[in-house]
JSON list of C-alpha atoms in Angstrom, two decimals:
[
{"chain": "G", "resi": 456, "resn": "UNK", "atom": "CA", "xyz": [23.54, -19.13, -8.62]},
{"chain": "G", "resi": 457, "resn": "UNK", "atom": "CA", "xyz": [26.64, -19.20, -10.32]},
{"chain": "G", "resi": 458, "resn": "UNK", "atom": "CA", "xyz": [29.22, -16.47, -10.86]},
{"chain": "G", "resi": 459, "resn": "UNK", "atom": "CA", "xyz": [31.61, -15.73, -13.74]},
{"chain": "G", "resi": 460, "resn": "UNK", "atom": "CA", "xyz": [34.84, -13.89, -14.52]},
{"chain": "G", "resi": 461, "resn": "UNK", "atom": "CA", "xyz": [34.70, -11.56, -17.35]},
{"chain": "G", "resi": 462, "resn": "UNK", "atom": "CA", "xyz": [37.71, -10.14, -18.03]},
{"chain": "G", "resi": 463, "resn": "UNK", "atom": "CA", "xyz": [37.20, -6.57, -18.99]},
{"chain": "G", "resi": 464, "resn": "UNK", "atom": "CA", "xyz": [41.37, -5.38, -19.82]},
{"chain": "G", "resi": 465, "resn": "UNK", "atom": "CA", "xyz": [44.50, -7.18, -19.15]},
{"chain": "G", "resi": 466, "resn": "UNK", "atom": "CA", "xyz": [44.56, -6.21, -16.25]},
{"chain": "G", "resi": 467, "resn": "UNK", "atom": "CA", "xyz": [41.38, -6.37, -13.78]},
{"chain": "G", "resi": 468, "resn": "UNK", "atom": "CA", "xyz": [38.70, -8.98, -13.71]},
{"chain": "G", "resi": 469, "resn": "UNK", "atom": "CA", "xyz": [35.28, -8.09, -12.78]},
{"chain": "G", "resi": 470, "resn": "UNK", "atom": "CA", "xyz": [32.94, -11.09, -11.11]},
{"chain": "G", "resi": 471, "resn": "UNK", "atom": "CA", "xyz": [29.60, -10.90, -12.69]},
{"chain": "G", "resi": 472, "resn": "UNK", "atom": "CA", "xyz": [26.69, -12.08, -10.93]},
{"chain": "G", "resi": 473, "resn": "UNK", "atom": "CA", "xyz": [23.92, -13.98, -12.73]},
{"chain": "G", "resi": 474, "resn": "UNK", "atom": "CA", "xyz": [20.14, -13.85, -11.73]},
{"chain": "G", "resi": 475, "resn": "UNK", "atom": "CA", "xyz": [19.38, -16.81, -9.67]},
{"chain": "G", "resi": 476, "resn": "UNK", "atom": "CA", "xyz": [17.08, -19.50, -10.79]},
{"chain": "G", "resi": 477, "resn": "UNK", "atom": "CA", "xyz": [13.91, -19.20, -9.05]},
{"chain": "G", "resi": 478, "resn": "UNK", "atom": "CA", "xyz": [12.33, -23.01, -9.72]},
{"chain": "G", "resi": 479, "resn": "UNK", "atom": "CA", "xyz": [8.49, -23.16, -9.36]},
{"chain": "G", "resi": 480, "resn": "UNK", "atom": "CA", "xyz": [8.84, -19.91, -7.93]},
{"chain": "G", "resi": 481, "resn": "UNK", "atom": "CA", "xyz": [8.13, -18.43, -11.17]},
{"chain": "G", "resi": 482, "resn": "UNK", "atom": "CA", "xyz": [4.98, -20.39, -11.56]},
{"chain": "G", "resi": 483, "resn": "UNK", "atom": "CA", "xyz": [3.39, -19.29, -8.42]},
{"chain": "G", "resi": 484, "resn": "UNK", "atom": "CA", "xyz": [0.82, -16.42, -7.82]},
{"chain": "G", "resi": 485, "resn": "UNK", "atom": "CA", "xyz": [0.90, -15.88, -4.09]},
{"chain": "G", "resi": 486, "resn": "UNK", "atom": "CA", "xyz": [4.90, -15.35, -4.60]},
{"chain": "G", "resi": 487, "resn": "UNK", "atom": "CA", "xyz": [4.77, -13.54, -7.77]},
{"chain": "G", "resi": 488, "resn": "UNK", "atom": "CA", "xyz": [2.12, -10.81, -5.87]},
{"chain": "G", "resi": 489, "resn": "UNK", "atom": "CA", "xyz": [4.85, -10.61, -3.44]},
{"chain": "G", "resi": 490, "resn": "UNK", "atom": "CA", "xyz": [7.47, -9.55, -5.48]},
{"chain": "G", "resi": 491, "resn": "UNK", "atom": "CA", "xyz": [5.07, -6.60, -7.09]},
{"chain": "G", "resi": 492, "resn": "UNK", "atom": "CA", "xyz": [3.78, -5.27, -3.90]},
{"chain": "G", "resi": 493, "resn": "UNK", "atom": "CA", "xyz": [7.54, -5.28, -2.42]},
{"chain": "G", "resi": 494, "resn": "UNK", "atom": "CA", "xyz": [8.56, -3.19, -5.53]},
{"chain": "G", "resi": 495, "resn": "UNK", "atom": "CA", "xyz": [5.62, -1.15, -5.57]},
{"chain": "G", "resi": 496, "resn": "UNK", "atom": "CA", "xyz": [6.04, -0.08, -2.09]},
{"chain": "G", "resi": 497, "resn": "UNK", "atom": "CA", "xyz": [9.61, 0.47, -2.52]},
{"chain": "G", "resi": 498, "resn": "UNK", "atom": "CA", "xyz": [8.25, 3.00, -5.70]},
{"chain": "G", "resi": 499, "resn": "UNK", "atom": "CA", "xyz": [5.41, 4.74, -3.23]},
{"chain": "G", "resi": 500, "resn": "UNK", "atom": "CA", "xyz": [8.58, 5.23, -0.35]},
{"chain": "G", "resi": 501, "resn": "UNK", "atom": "CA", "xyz": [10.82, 6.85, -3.24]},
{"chain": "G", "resi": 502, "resn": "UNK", "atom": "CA", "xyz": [8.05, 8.82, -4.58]},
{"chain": "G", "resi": 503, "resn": "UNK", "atom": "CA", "xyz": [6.02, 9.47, -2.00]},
{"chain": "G", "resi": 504, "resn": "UNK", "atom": "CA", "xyz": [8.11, 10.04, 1.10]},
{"chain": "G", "resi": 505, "resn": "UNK", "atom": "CA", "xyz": [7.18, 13.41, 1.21]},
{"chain": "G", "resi": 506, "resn": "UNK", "atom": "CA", "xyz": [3.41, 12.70, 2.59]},
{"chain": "G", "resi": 507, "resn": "UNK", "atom": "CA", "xyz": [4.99, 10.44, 5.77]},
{"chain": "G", "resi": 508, "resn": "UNK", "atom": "CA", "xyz": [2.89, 7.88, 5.28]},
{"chain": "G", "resi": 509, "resn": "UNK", "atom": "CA", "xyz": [2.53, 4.33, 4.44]},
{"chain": "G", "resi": 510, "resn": "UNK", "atom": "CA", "xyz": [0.39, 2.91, 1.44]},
{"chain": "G", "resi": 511, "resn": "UNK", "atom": "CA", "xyz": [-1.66, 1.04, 4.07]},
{"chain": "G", "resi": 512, "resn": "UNK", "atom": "CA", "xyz": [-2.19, 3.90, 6.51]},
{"chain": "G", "resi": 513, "resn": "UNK", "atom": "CA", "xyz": [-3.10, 6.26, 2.93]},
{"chain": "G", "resi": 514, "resn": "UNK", "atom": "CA", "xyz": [-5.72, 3.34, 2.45]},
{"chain": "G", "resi": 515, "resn": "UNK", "atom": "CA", "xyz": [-7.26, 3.53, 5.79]},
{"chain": "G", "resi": 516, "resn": "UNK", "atom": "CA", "xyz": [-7.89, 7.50, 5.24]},
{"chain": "G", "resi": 517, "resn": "UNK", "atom": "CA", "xyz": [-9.20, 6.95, 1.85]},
{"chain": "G", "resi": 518, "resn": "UNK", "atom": "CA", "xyz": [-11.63, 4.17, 3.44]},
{"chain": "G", "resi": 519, "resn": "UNK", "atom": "CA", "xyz": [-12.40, 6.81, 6.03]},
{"chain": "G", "resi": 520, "resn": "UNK", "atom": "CA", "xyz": [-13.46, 9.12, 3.74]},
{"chain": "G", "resi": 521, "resn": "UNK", "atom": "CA", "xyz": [-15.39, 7.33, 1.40]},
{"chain": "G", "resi": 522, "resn": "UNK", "atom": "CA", "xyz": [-17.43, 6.13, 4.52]},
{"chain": "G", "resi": 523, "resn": "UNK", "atom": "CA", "xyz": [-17.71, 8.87, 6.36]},
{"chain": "G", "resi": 524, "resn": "UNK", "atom": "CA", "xyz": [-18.76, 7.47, 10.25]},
{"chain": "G", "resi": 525, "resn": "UNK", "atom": "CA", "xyz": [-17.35, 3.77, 9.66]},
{"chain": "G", "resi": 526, "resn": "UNK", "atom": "CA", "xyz": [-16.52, 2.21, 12.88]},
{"chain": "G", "resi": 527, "resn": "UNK", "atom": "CA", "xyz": [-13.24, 1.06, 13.84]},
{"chain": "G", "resi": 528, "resn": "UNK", "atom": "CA", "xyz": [-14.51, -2.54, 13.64]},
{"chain": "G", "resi": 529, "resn": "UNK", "atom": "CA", "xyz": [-15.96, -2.43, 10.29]},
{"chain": "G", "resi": 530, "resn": "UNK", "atom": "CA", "xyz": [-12.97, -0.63, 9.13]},
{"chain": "G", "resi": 531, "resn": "UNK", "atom": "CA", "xyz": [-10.54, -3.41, 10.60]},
{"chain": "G", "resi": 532, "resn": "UNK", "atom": "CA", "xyz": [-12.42, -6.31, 9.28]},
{"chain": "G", "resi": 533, "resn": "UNK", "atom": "CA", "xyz": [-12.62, -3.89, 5.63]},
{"chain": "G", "resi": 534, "resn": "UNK", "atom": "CA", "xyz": [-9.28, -4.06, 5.52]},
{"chain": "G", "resi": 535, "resn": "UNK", "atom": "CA", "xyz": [-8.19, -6.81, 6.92]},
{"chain": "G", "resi": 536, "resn": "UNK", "atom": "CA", "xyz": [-5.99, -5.83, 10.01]},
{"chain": "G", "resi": 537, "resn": "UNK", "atom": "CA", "xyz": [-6.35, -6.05, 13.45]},
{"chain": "G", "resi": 538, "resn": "UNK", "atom": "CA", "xyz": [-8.76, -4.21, 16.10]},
{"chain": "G", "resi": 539, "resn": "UNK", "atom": "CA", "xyz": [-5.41, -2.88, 17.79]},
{"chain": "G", "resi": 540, "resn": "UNK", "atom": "CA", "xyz": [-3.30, -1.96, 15.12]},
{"chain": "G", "resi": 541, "resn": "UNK", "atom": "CA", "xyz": [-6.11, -0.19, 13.68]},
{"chain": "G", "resi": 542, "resn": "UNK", "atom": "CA", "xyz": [-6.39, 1.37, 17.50]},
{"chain": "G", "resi": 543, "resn": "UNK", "atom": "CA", "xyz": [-2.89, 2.68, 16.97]},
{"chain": "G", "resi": 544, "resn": "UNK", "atom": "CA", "xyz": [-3.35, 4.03, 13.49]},
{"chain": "G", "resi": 545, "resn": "UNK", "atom": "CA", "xyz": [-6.52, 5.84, 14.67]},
{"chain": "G", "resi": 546, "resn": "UNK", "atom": "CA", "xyz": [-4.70, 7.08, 17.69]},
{"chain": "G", "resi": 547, "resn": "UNK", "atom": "CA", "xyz": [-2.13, 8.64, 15.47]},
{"chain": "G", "resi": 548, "resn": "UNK", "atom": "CA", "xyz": [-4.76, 9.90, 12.81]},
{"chain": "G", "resi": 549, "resn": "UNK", "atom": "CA", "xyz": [-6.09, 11.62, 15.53]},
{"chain": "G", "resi": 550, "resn": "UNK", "atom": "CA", "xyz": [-2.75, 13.48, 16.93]},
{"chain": "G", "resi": 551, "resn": "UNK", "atom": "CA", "xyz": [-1.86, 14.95, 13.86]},
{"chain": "G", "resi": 552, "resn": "UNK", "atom": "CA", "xyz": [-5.70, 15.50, 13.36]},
{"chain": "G", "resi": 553, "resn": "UNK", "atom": "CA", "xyz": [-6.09, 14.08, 10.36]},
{"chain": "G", "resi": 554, "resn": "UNK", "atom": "CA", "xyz": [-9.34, 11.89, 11.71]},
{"chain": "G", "resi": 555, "resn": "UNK", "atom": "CA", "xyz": [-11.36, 12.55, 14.55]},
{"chain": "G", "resi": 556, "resn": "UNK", "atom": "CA", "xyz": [-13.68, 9.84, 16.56]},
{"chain": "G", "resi": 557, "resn": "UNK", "atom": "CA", "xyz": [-17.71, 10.78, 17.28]},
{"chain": "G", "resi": 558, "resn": "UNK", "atom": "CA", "xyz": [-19.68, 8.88, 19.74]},
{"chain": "G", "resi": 559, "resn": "UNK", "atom": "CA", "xyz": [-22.21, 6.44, 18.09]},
{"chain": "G", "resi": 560, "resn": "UNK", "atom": "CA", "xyz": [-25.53, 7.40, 18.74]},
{"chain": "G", "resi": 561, "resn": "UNK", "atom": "CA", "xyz": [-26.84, 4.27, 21.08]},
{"chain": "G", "resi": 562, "resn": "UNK", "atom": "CA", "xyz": [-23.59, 2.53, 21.42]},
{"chain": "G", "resi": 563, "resn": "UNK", "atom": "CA", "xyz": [-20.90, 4.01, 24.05]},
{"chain": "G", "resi": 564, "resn": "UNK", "atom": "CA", "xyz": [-18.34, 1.84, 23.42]},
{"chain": "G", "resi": 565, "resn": "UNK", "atom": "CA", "xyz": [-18.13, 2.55, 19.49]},
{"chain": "G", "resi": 566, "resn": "UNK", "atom": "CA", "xyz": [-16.99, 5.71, 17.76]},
{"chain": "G", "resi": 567, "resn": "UNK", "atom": "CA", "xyz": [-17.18, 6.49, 14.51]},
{"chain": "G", "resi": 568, "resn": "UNK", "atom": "CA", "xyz": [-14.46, 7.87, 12.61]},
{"chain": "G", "resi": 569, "resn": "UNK", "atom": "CA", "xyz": [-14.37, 11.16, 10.46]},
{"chain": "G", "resi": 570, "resn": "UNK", "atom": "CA", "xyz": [-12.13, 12.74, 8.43]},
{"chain": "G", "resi": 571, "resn": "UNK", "atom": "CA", "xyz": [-11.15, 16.29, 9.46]},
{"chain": "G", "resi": 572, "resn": "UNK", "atom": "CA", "xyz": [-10.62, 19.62, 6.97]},
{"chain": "G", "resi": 573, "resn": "UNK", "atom": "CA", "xyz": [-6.99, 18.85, 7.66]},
{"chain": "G", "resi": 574, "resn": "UNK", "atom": "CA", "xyz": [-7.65, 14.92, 6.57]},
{"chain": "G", "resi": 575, "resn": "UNK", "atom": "CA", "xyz": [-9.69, 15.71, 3.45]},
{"chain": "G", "resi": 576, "resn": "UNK", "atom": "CA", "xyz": [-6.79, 18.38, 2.58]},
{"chain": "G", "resi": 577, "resn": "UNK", "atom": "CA", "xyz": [-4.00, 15.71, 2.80]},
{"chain": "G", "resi": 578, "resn": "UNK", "atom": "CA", "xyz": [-5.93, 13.42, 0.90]},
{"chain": "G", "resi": 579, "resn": "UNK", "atom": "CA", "xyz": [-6.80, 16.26, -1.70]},
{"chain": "G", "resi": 580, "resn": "UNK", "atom": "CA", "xyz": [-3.11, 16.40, -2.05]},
{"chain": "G", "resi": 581, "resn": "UNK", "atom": "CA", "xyz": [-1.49, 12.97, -1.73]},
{"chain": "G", "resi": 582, "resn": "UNK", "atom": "CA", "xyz": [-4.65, 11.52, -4.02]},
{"chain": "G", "resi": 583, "resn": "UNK", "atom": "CA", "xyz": [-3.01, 12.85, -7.29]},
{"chain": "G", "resi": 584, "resn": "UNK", "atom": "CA", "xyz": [0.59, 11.96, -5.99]},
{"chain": "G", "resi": 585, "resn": "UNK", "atom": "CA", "xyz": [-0.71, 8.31, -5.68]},
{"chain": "G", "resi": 586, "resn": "UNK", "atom": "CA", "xyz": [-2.16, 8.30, -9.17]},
{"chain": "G", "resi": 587, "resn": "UNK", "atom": "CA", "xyz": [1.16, 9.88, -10.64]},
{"chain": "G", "resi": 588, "resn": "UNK", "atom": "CA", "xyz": [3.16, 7.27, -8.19]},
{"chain": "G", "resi": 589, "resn": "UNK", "atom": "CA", "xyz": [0.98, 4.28, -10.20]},
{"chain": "G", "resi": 590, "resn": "UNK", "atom": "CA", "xyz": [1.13, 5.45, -12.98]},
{"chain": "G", "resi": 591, "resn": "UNK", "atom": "CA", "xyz": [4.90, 5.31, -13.37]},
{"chain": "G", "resi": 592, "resn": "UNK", "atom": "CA", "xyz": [4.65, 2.33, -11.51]},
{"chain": "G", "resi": 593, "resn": "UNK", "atom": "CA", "xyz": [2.82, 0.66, -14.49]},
{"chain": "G", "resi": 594, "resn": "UNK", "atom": "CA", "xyz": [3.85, 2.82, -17.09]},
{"chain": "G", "resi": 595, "resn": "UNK", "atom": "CA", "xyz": [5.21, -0.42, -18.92]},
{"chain": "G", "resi": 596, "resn": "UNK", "atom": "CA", "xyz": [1.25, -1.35, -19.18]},
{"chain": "G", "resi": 597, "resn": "UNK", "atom": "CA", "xyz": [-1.31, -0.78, -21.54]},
{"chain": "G", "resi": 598, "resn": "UNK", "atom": "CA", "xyz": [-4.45, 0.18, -20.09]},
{"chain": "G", "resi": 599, "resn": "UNK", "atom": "CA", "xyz": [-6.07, -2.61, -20.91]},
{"chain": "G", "resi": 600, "resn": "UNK", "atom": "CA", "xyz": [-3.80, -4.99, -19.09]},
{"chain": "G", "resi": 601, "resn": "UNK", "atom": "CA", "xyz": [-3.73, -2.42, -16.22]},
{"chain": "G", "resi": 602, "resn": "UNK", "atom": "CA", "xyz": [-7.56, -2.61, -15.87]},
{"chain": "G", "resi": 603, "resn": "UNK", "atom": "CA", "xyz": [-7.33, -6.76, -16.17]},
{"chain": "G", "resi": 604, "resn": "UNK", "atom": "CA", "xyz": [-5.16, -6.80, -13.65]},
{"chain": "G", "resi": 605, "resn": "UNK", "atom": "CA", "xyz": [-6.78, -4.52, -11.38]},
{"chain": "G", "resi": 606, "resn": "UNK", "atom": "CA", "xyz": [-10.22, -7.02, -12.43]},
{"chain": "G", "resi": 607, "resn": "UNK", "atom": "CA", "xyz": [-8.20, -9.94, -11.60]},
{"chain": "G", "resi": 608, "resn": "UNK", "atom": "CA", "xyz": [-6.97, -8.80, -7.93]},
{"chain": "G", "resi": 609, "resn": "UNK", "atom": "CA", "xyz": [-10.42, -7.79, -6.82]},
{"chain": "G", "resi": 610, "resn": "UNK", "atom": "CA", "xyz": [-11.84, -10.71, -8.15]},
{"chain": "G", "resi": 611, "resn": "UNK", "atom": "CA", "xyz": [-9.21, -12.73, -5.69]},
{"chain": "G", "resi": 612, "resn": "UNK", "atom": "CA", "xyz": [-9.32, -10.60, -2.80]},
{"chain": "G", "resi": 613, "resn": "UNK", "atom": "CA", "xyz": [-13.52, -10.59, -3.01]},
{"chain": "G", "resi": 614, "resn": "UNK", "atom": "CA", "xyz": [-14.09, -14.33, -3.20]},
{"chain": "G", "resi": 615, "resn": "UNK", "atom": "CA", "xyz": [-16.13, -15.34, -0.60]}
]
């Protein structure tokens, strides 16, 4: 990184910072991915800090609720996050009764989790705020290269 002077009257000098190189950094995915999911959960936190909650703990309701009755081990491995930390997220769901746990009919040491009225409401609401939140997000896309990207993800996060 290099820095120059650029004299802006006679009197003051103002230091002006160039953009650091970035070397194969450019070139690859995994950091490239990086950088747009750190500025797209900066966006959701500007935009969405309102709903106190995180993008990944939204995801975990919205996975709730599309599988109504998922158990917490499905749900971990779903997503991709540990038993535990799911534990926690659950236990918290459940406080502000936003999920609740049922037995599993022939297994006492599973539960299956269930969105309450008071879950399904937040999600009613914070659904569209998401969408309006992307939106902006990508508002620099065309919806074609929105939907290719979207195709492309998916198509690296399924891979077997």
């Amino acid at each position: 990184m290099t820095v120059k002077a650029k004299k802006t009257s006679a009197a003051k000098t103002v230091r002006v910072m160039e953009v650091p190189k970035r070397g194969i950094l450019d070139q690859l995915l995994g950091y490239q991915i990086r950088r747009a999911q750190t500025r797209l959960f900066a966006h959701f936190e500007e935009h969405l800090q309102h709903l106190k909650i995180t993008p990944g703990q939204l995801g975990l309701l919205v996975m709730i609720s599309a599988n109504p009755g998922i158990n917490q081990v499905a749900l971990a491995r779903a997503v991709g996050i540990e038993r535990a930390t799911l534990g926690e997220f659950v236990d918290r769901f459940e406080r502000e009764k936003l999920v609740e746990r049922r037995g599993l009919i022939g297994d006492r040491r599973s539960y299956a989790l269930h969105l309450t009225r008071r879950g399904q409401e937040f999600l009613d609401e914070a659904i569209p705020a998401v969408m309006a939140h992307e939106s902006a997000f990508t508002d620099h896309f065309t919806a074609v290269e929105r939907a290719t990207l979207l195709k492309l993800l998916a198509k690296m996060v399924d891979r077997p």
